[in-house]
Structures are given as C-alpha cells and as structure tokens.
mmCIF file of C-alpha atoms in Angstrom:
data_model
loop_
_atom_site.group_PDB
_atom_site.id
_atom_site.type_symbol
_atom_site.label_atom_id
_atom_site.label_comp_id
_atom_site.label_asym_id
_atom_site.label_seq_id
_atom_site.Cartn_x
_atom_site.Cartn_y
_atom_site.Cartn_z
ATOM 1 C CA MET A 293 -18.884 -25.507 -10.957
ATOM 2 C CA ALA A 294 -16.934 -26.965 -12.361
ATOM 3 C CA GLU A 295 -15.905 -27.908 -15.904
ATOM 4 C CA ARG A 296 -12.738 -29.697 -17.858
ATOM 5 C CA SER A 297 -10.890 -28.308 -20.405
ATOM 6 C CA ALA A 298 -9.462 -30.024 -23.329
ATOM 7 C CA ASP A 299 -6.100 -31.372 -21.170
ATOM 8 C CA GLY A 300 -7.601 -33.283 -18.649
ATOM 9 C CA GLU A 301 -7.483 -30.932 -16.107
ATOM 10 C CA MET A 302 -10.856 -30.277 -13.486
ATOM 11 C CA ARG A 303 -11.211 -26.795 -14.364
ATOM 12 C CA ASN A 304 -13.153 -23.958 -11.936
ATOM 13 C CA ALA A 305 -15.168 -21.448 -14.007
ATOM 14 C CA ALA A 306 -16.563 -19.401 -11.485
ATOM 15 C CA VAL A 307 -16.679 -20.011 -7.959
ATOM 16 C CA ARG A 308 -17.753 -18.128 -4.590
ATOM 17 C CA ALA A 309 -14.705 -17.199 -2.133
ATOM 18 C CA ASP A 310 -15.897 -17.500 1.479
ATOM 19 C CA THR A 311 -16.042 -13.258 1.522
ATOM 20 C CA GLY A 312 -18.870 -11.582 1.305
ATOM 21 C CA GLY A 313 -20.392 -14.156 -1.647
ATOM 22 C CA LEU A 314 -17.149 -12.825 -4.100
ATOM 23 C CA CYS A 315 -17.068 -14.032 -7.636
ATOM 24 C CA VAL A 316 -13.250 -15.815 -8.894
ATOM 25 C CA THR A 317 -12.919 -16.518 -12.043
ATOM 26 C CA VAL A 318 -9.850 -18.708 -13.359
ATOM 27 C CA LEU A 319 -8.582 -17.587 -17.121
ATOM 28 C CA ARG A 320 -6.636 -19.458 -19.225
ATOM 29 C CA THR A 321 -6.083 -18.204 -22.833
ATOM 30 C CA LEU A 322 -6.194 -14.063 -24.375
ATOM 31 C CA ASP A 323 -9.704 -14.940 -25.248
ATOM 32 C CA GLU A 324 -10.718 -14.653 -22.413
ATOM 33 C CA LEU A 325 -8.204 -11.599 -20.849
ATOM 34 C CA ARG A 326 -9.574 -9.682 -23.325
ATOM 35 C CA SER A 327 -13.166 -9.922 -21.709
ATOM 36 C CA VAL A 328 -11.868 -8.061 -18.553
ATOM 37 C CA GLU A 329 -9.509 -5.440 -21.005
ATOM 38 C CA ASP A 330 -11.035 -2.519 -20.278
ATOM 39 C CA ALA A 331 -11.721 -3.246 -16.166
ATOM 40 C CA TRP A 332 -8.444 -4.545 -16.090
ATOM 41 C CA THR A 333 -6.431 -0.766 -17.238
ATOM 42 C CA ASP A 334 -8.517 0.320 -15.506
ATOM 43 C CA LEU A 335 -7.128 -0.991 -12.265
ATOM 44 C CA ALA A 336 -3.767 -0.641 -13.338
ATOM 45 C CA ARG A 337 -4.854 2.956 -13.895
ATOM 46 C CA LYS A 338 -5.722 3.432 -10.210
ATOM 47 C CA ALA A 339 -2.835 1.829 -8.583
ATOM 48 C CA SER A 340 -0.048 3.868 -11.102
ATOM 49 C CA GLU A 341 1.247 0.661 -12.180
ATOM 50 C CA PRO A 342 1.829 1.015 -15.924
ATOM 51 C CA TYR A 343 3.808 -2.282 -16.937
ATOM 52 C CA ALA A 344 0.669 -4.185 -15.272
ATOM 53 C CA MET A 345 -1.664 -3.001 -17.755
ATOM 54 C CA PRO A 346 -3.440 -5.816 -19.784
ATOM 55 C CA ALA A 347 -1.375 -3.878 -23.095
ATOM 56 C CA TRP A 348 1.906 -5.204 -22.327
ATOM 57 C CA MET A 349 1.612 -8.225 -19.642
ATOM 58 C CA TRP A 350 -0.017 -9.561 -22.559
ATOM 59 C CA ALA A 351 2.166 -8.971 -25.473
ATOM 60 C CA TRP A 352 5.348 -10.174 -23.178
ATOM 61 C CA TRP A 353 3.182 -13.116 -22.575
ATOM 62 C CA ARG A 354 2.472 -13.544 -26.302
ATOM 63 C CA HIS A 355 6.113 -13.229 -27.712
ATOM 64 C CA ALA A 356 8.730 -14.149 -23.780
ATOM 65 C CA ALA A 357 7.337 -15.992 -21.340
ATOM 66 C CA PRO A 358 8.729 -18.853 -20.975
ATOM 67 C CA ARG A 359 7.884 -21.583 -22.717
ATOM 68 C CA SER A 360 5.012 -24.625 -21.850
ATOM 69 C CA SER A 361 4.239 -21.956 -19.078
ATOM 70 C CA ARG A 362 0.527 -21.610 -18.540
ATOM 71 C CA LEU A 363 -2.290 -18.793 -17.896
ATOM 72 C CA ARG A 364 -3.970 -18.286 -14.776
ATOM 73 C CA THR A 365 -5.310 -15.100 -14.558
ATOM 74 C CA VAL A 366 -7.655 -14.843 -11.745
ATOM 75 C CA VAL A 367 -10.520 -12.084 -11.492
ATOM 76 C CA VAL A 368 -13.010 -11.549 -8.664
ATOM 77 C CA SER A 369 -15.877 -10.014 -9.476
ATOM 78 C CA SER A 370 -18.693 -8.163 -7.036
ATOM 79 C CA CYS A 371 -22.062 -7.324 -8.506
ATOM 80 C CA ASP A 372 -20.571 -7.715 -12.061
ATOM 81 C CA ASP A 373 -17.682 -5.442 -11.400
ATOM 82 C CA VAL A 374 -13.900 -6.514 -11.377
ATOM 83 C CA VAL A 375 -12.514 -5.643 -7.924
ATOM 84 C CA GLY A 376 -9.480 -7.302 -8.301
ATOM 85 C CA ILE A 377 -7.500 -9.057 -10.827
ATOM 86 C CA ALA A 378 -3.830 -11.723 -10.114
ATOM 87 C CA PRO A 379 -2.343 -11.894 -13.159
ATOM 88 C CA LEU A 380 -0.483 -14.446 -13.178
ATOM 89 C CA PHE A 381 0.823 -17.740 -14.828
ATOM 90 C CA VAL A 382 1.916 -21.329 -14.104
ATOM 91 C CA GLU A 383 5.459 -22.883 -14.633
ATOM 92 C CA SER A 384 5.954 -26.360 -13.895
ATOM 93 C CA ARG A 385 9.556 -28.054 -13.609
ATOM 94 C CA LEU A 386 10.690 -30.725 -11.575
ATOM 95 C CA GLY A 387 7.482 -31.502 -9.985
ATOM 96 C CA VAL A 388 7.356 -27.713 -8.794
ATOM 97 C CA ASN A 389 4.263 -25.613 -9.878
ATOM 98 C CA ARG A 390 5.123 -22.214 -9.676
ATOM 99 C CA TYR A 391 2.592 -19.862 -9.885
ATOM 100 C CA ARG A 392 4.551 -16.978 -11.439
ATOM 101 C CA ILE A 393 3.056 -12.565 -12.514
ATOM 102 C CA LEU A 394 3.110 -11.659 -16.381
ATOM 103 C CA GLY A 395 5.831 -10.043 -16.962
ATOM 104 C CA ALA A 396 8.665 -12.387 -14.419
ATOM 105 C CA GLY A 397 12.535 -11.269 -15.704
ATOM 106 C CA VAL A 398 11.267 -7.796 -17.321
ATOM 107 C CA SER A 399 9.040 -5.896 -15.928
ATOM 108 C CA SER A 400 9.606 -4.313 -12.371
ATOM 109 C CA ARG A 401 6.248 -2.659 -10.154
ATOM 110 C CA VAL A 402 4.015 -5.316 -11.141
ATOM 111 C CA GLY A 403 1.723 -6.978 -9.142
ATOM 112 C CA PHE A 404 -1.775 -7.755 -7.874
ATOM 113 C CA LEU A 405 -4.027 -5.046 -8.469
ATOM 114 C CA ALA A 406 -8.086 -4.829 -6.369
ATOM 115 C CA CYS A 407 -9.968 -1.573 -5.867
ATOM 116 C CA PRO A 408 -8.659 1.045 -3.111
ATOM 117 C CA GLY A 409 -9.850 -0.053 0.248
ATOM 118 C CA LYS A 410 -10.958 -3.840 -1.155
ATOM 119 C CA GLU A 411 -7.055 -5.381 -1.544
ATOM 120 C CA PRO A 412 -7.333 -7.474 2.187
ATOM 121 C CA GLU A 413 -11.172 -9.429 0.666
ATOM 122 C CA VAL A 414 -9.753 -9.877 -2.030
ATOM 123 C CA ALA A 415 -6.621 -10.990 -1.073
ATOM 124 C CA ALA A 416 -8.690 -13.623 0.562
ATOM 125 C CA ALA A 417 -11.124 -13.790 -2.776
ATOM 126 C CA PHE A 418 -7.595 -14.598 -4.474
ATOM 127 C CA ALA A 419 -6.163 -17.306 -1.616
ATOM 128 C CA ALA A 420 -9.289 -19.010 -1.711
ATOM 129 C CA CYS A 421 -9.214 -19.706 -5.533
ATOM 130 C CA LEU A 422 -5.377 -20.433 -5.096
ATOM 131 C CA ALA A 423 -5.108 -22.795 -3.229
ATOM 132 C CA ASP A 424 -7.759 -25.223 -4.665
ATOM 133 C CA GLU A 425 -6.364 -24.424 -8.244
ATOM 134 C CA THR A 426 -5.034 -26.753 -10.456
ATOM 135 C CA PRO A 427 -1.971 -27.454 -10.227
ATOM 136 C CA ARG A 428 -1.715 -27.236 -7.136
ATOM 137 C CA PRO A 429 0.766 -24.217 -6.128
ATOM 138 C CA ASP A 430 4.378 -24.957 -4.333
ATOM 139 C CA ALA A 431 4.875 -21.370 -4.534
ATOM 140 C CA ILE A 432 3.791 -18.041 -5.744
ATOM 141 C CA CYS A 433 5.954 -15.355 -6.645
ATOM 142 C CA PHE A 434 6.510 -11.660 -6.278
ATOM 143 C CA GLU A 435 8.963 -11.000 -8.821
ATOM 144 C CA GLY A 436 8.651 -7.408 -9.207
ATOM 145 C CA ILE A 437 6.859 -6.108 -7.037
ATOM 146 C CA HIS A 438 7.630 -2.819 -5.163
ATOM 147 C CA SER A 439 9.553 -3.918 -2.025
ATOM 148 C CA GLY A 440 6.361 -2.405 0.461
ATOM 149 C CA SER A 441 4.102 -4.297 -1.624
ATOM 150 C CA PRO A 442 1.631 -5.909 1.174
ATOM 151 C CA TRP A 443 0.136 -7.993 -1.259
ATOM 152 C CA PRO A 444 2.780 -11.483 -0.600
ATOM 153 C CA GLY A 445 1.781 -11.113 3.371
ATOM 154 C CA TRP A 446 -2.260 -11.072 2.785
ATOM 155 C CA LEU A 447 -2.331 -13.424 0.397
ATOM 156 C CA ALA A 448 -0.344 -16.197 3.131
ATOM 157 C CA SER A 449 -2.689 -14.639 6.032
ATOM 158 C CA ALA A 450 -6.098 -15.890 3.627
ATOM 159 C CA TRP A 451 -4.902 -19.162 3.092
ATOM 160 C CA PRO A 452 -7.628 -21.619 4.268
ATOM 161 C CA THR A 453 -5.541 -24.538 5.513
ATOM 162 C CA ARG A 454 -4.621 -25.201 8.619
ATOM 163 C CA ARG A 455 -0.294 -24.354 7.741
ATOM 164 C CA ARG A 456 -0.128 -21.406 5.967
ATOM 165 C CA PRO A 457 2.418 -20.519 3.698
ATOM 166 C CA ARG A 458 5.996 -18.964 4.324
ATOM 167 C CA VAL A 459 6.598 -15.253 2.878
ATOM 168 C CA HIS A 460 9.800 -16.003 1.861
ATOM 169 C CA ARG A 461 11.821 -12.982 -0.183
ATOM 170 C CA GLU A 462 15.193 -14.613 -1.719
ATOM 171 C CA TYR A 463 16.581 -10.604 -2.981
ATOM 172 C CA SER A 464 15.840 -7.200 -3.603
ATOM 173 C CA MET A 465 17.275 -4.700 -5.479
ATOM 174 C CA GLU A 466 16.751 -0.663 -6.854
ATOM 175 C CA SER A 467 14.539 -0.111 -9.406
ATOM 176 C CA PRO A 468 15.428 1.291 -12.589
ATOM 177 C CA VAL A 469 13.980 4.925 -12.737
ATOM 178 C CA LEU A 470 14.236 7.331 -15.942
ATOM 179 C CA ARG A 471 14.188 10.891 -14.650
ATOM 180 C CA LEU A 472 12.402 13.612 -16.795
ATOM 181 C CA ALA A 473 13.915 16.269 -16.648
ATOM 182 C CA HIS A 474 15.803 17.367 -19.734
ATOM 183 C CA ASP A 475 13.409 19.196 -22.607
ATOM 184 C CA ASP A 476 13.729 16.697 -24.791
ATOM 185 C CA PHE A 477 15.259 13.260 -26.220
ATOM 186 C CA ASN A 478 18.244 14.672 -27.638
ATOM 187 C CA GLU A 479 19.211 16.171 -24.859
ATOM 188 C CA TRP A 480 18.834 13.286 -22.446
ATOM 189 C CA PHE A 481 20.122 11.215 -24.698
ATOM 190 C CA ALA A 482 23.391 13.820 -25.357
ATOM 191 C CA GLN A 483 24.509 13.564 -21.377
ATOM 192 C CA LYS A 484 24.330 10.088 -20.930
ATOM 193 C CA GLY A 485 27.710 8.542 -21.127
ATOM 194 C CA GLY A 486 30.560 7.521 -24.009
ATOM 195 C CA HIS A 487 29.714 3.957 -23.903
ATOM 196 C CA PHE A 488 26.084 3.756 -23.294
ATOM 197 C CA ARG A 489 25.729 5.891 -26.102
ATOM 198 C CA ALA A 490 27.677 3.947 -27.574
ATOM 199 C CA ARG A 491 25.444 0.763 -26.795
ATOM 200 C CA MET A 492 22.052 1.997 -27.711
ATOM 201 C CA ARG A 493 23.113 3.013 -31.448
ATOM 202 C CA ARG A 494 24.686 -0.626 -32.271
ATOM 203 C CA GLY A 495 21.392 -1.989 -30.286
ATOM 204 C CA ALA A 496 19.145 0.736 -32.708
ATOM 205 C CA ARG A 497 21.287 -0.271 -35.856
ATOM 206 C CA LYS A 498 20.890 -4.334 -35.002
ATOM 207 C CA LEU A 499 17.230 -3.439 -35.127
ATOM 208 C CA GLU A 500 17.095 -1.686 -38.108
ATOM 209 C CA SER A 501 19.094 -4.216 -39.915
ATOM 210 C CA LEU A 502 16.243 -6.140 -39.112
ATOM 211 C CA GLY A 503 13.507 -4.476 -40.571
ATOM 212 C CA GLY A 504 12.559 -2.388 -37.296
ATOM 213 C CA VAL A 505 11.484 1.780 -36.649
ATOM 214 C CA ILE A 506 12.240 2.903 -34.712
ATOM 215 C CA ARG A 507 9.857 6.643 -33.884
ATOM 216 C CA LEU A 508 9.950 9.496 -30.616
ATOM 217 C CA VAL A 509 6.222 9.844 -29.974
ATOM 218 C CA SER A 510 4.190 12.591 -28.301
ATOM 219 C CA ASP A 511 0.709 13.197 -29.682
ATOM 220 C CA PRO A 512 -1.327 10.660 -26.855
ATOM 221 C CA GLU A 513 -3.365 9.686 -29.384
ATOM 222 C CA GLN A 514 -0.685 8.332 -31.489
ATOM 223 C CA VAL A 515 1.476 6.817 -28.334
ATOM 224 C CA ASP A 516 -2.433 4.867 -27.056
ATOM 225 C CA ARG A 517 -2.750 3.225 -30.754
ATOM 226 C CA TYR A 518 1.572 2.844 -31.474
ATOM 227 C CA VAL A 519 0.772 0.817 -28.119
ATOM 228 C CA SER A 520 -2.483 -1.116 -28.925
ATOM 229 C CA GLU A 521 -1.047 -1.770 -32.115
ATOM 230 C CA PHE A 522 2.526 -3.217 -29.750
ATOM 231 C CA SER A 523 -0.192 -5.923 -28.202
ATOM 232 C CA ARG A 524 -2.059 -7.642 -30.869
#
C-alpha cells in the first residue's frame, strides 16, 4: 500500500517484505516514532546499546540533526510485535542520498536493532524496504557502529538487486570508554589532569552563564525523570 505525502513523495505506509511475511513500515515523523517507543527501548536494552535508545536519538534529531535532513526510520514487525528497527534519516547533498543512523557524528556504538536470533531475516526486510524507498539510497552509512558489527554485511548480502552494494570501511577509531573505578564523581575528577579539569570548569561556567544547571544524580528514579525531560 502506498500513499503520497505532503511533499509529493510516494511513501510506503506498510509493505510486506519477502522474508516470512514480516511487515515493514517507514516512519517519517517524531509523532510516528513515538508509537514504537516502548518496543524500541526494549530492543536497545536487550542489545545493551544506550546510545540507540529512542530518548537519546530523538533528542539528537530535534537539536543536532543536519538541516534539511528527513526521517526514514524502518520498523519491522511480526504478528504486531516489533522485531527490528533501523533508526535512519536521509541527507541529500549534490544529488547523493546518504542514509545515516540517528546520532551520527556524536554517538558511539549505535546501529540497527533486532530481536536476538532474528537479525538475518530482519536485515533482509530492511534491505527490501530501503531498496524501494524514496529517495533511493546511494549510500547507507553505518557511522558509530561497533567495528565488528555484521549489519553492513547482512544488509549488502540481502539487497534485492542483481548488483549488490559494496561494503566499504572508510575509517575506524577507538570508542571512548569511561572506567568507573572510583567511589564517586569528585574522586574521579580529582585524579584527572589539570588541563582536563580546567577545561571542564570553563565549560561548566559557560553553561551556567547561559542558564544551564548541572546536577549529579544517583537515584534511578531521578535519572529516568531527567532523561525523559531531556528527550522532550
């Protein structure tokens, strides 16, 4: 089934992929994304990927996404249960349509999500949908994924065209890690180098001058509340 959106594009509202009757839906607005928030959160938790949580990705989309980019998040369902999410947006420049992951450029360990054990068939559903999406993808960029992620290979192998996409690694880098080897924040901060501490203090003063507030939160209920406020 297809319908024409307000900007004149032909959009697939819900199409069946050729992979066991999975239902594939492309979501194009934040309001549409909110309909799968609980399922999306559950998949990110199962994958232990905090930067793939909808709260983080939606906040990035509202405040830091490239101008003129458009949401193209693919949701795969089976019997009304969400089994996979490809949190994508499309950026078109100089005639090239690049599909990128929400949070691209600022988030490490992001990527596609799927129920454990269903990844290959979900990848096939993603590929079938994206190959027919508007605008047609010229590149799908997996920025910030784990270097050993199988998702690029799964997607390329399942691409439903005679000429399969080529997987190209442009660069790789170490993922930032915060080792929590201290009892509290002040102890951790005190053992950092002088330049780091001075830079952080300058940044904190600048934030406060703009009306920002910095709080150290340890209560899980407060953490959930502030994350929810951040994602609004």
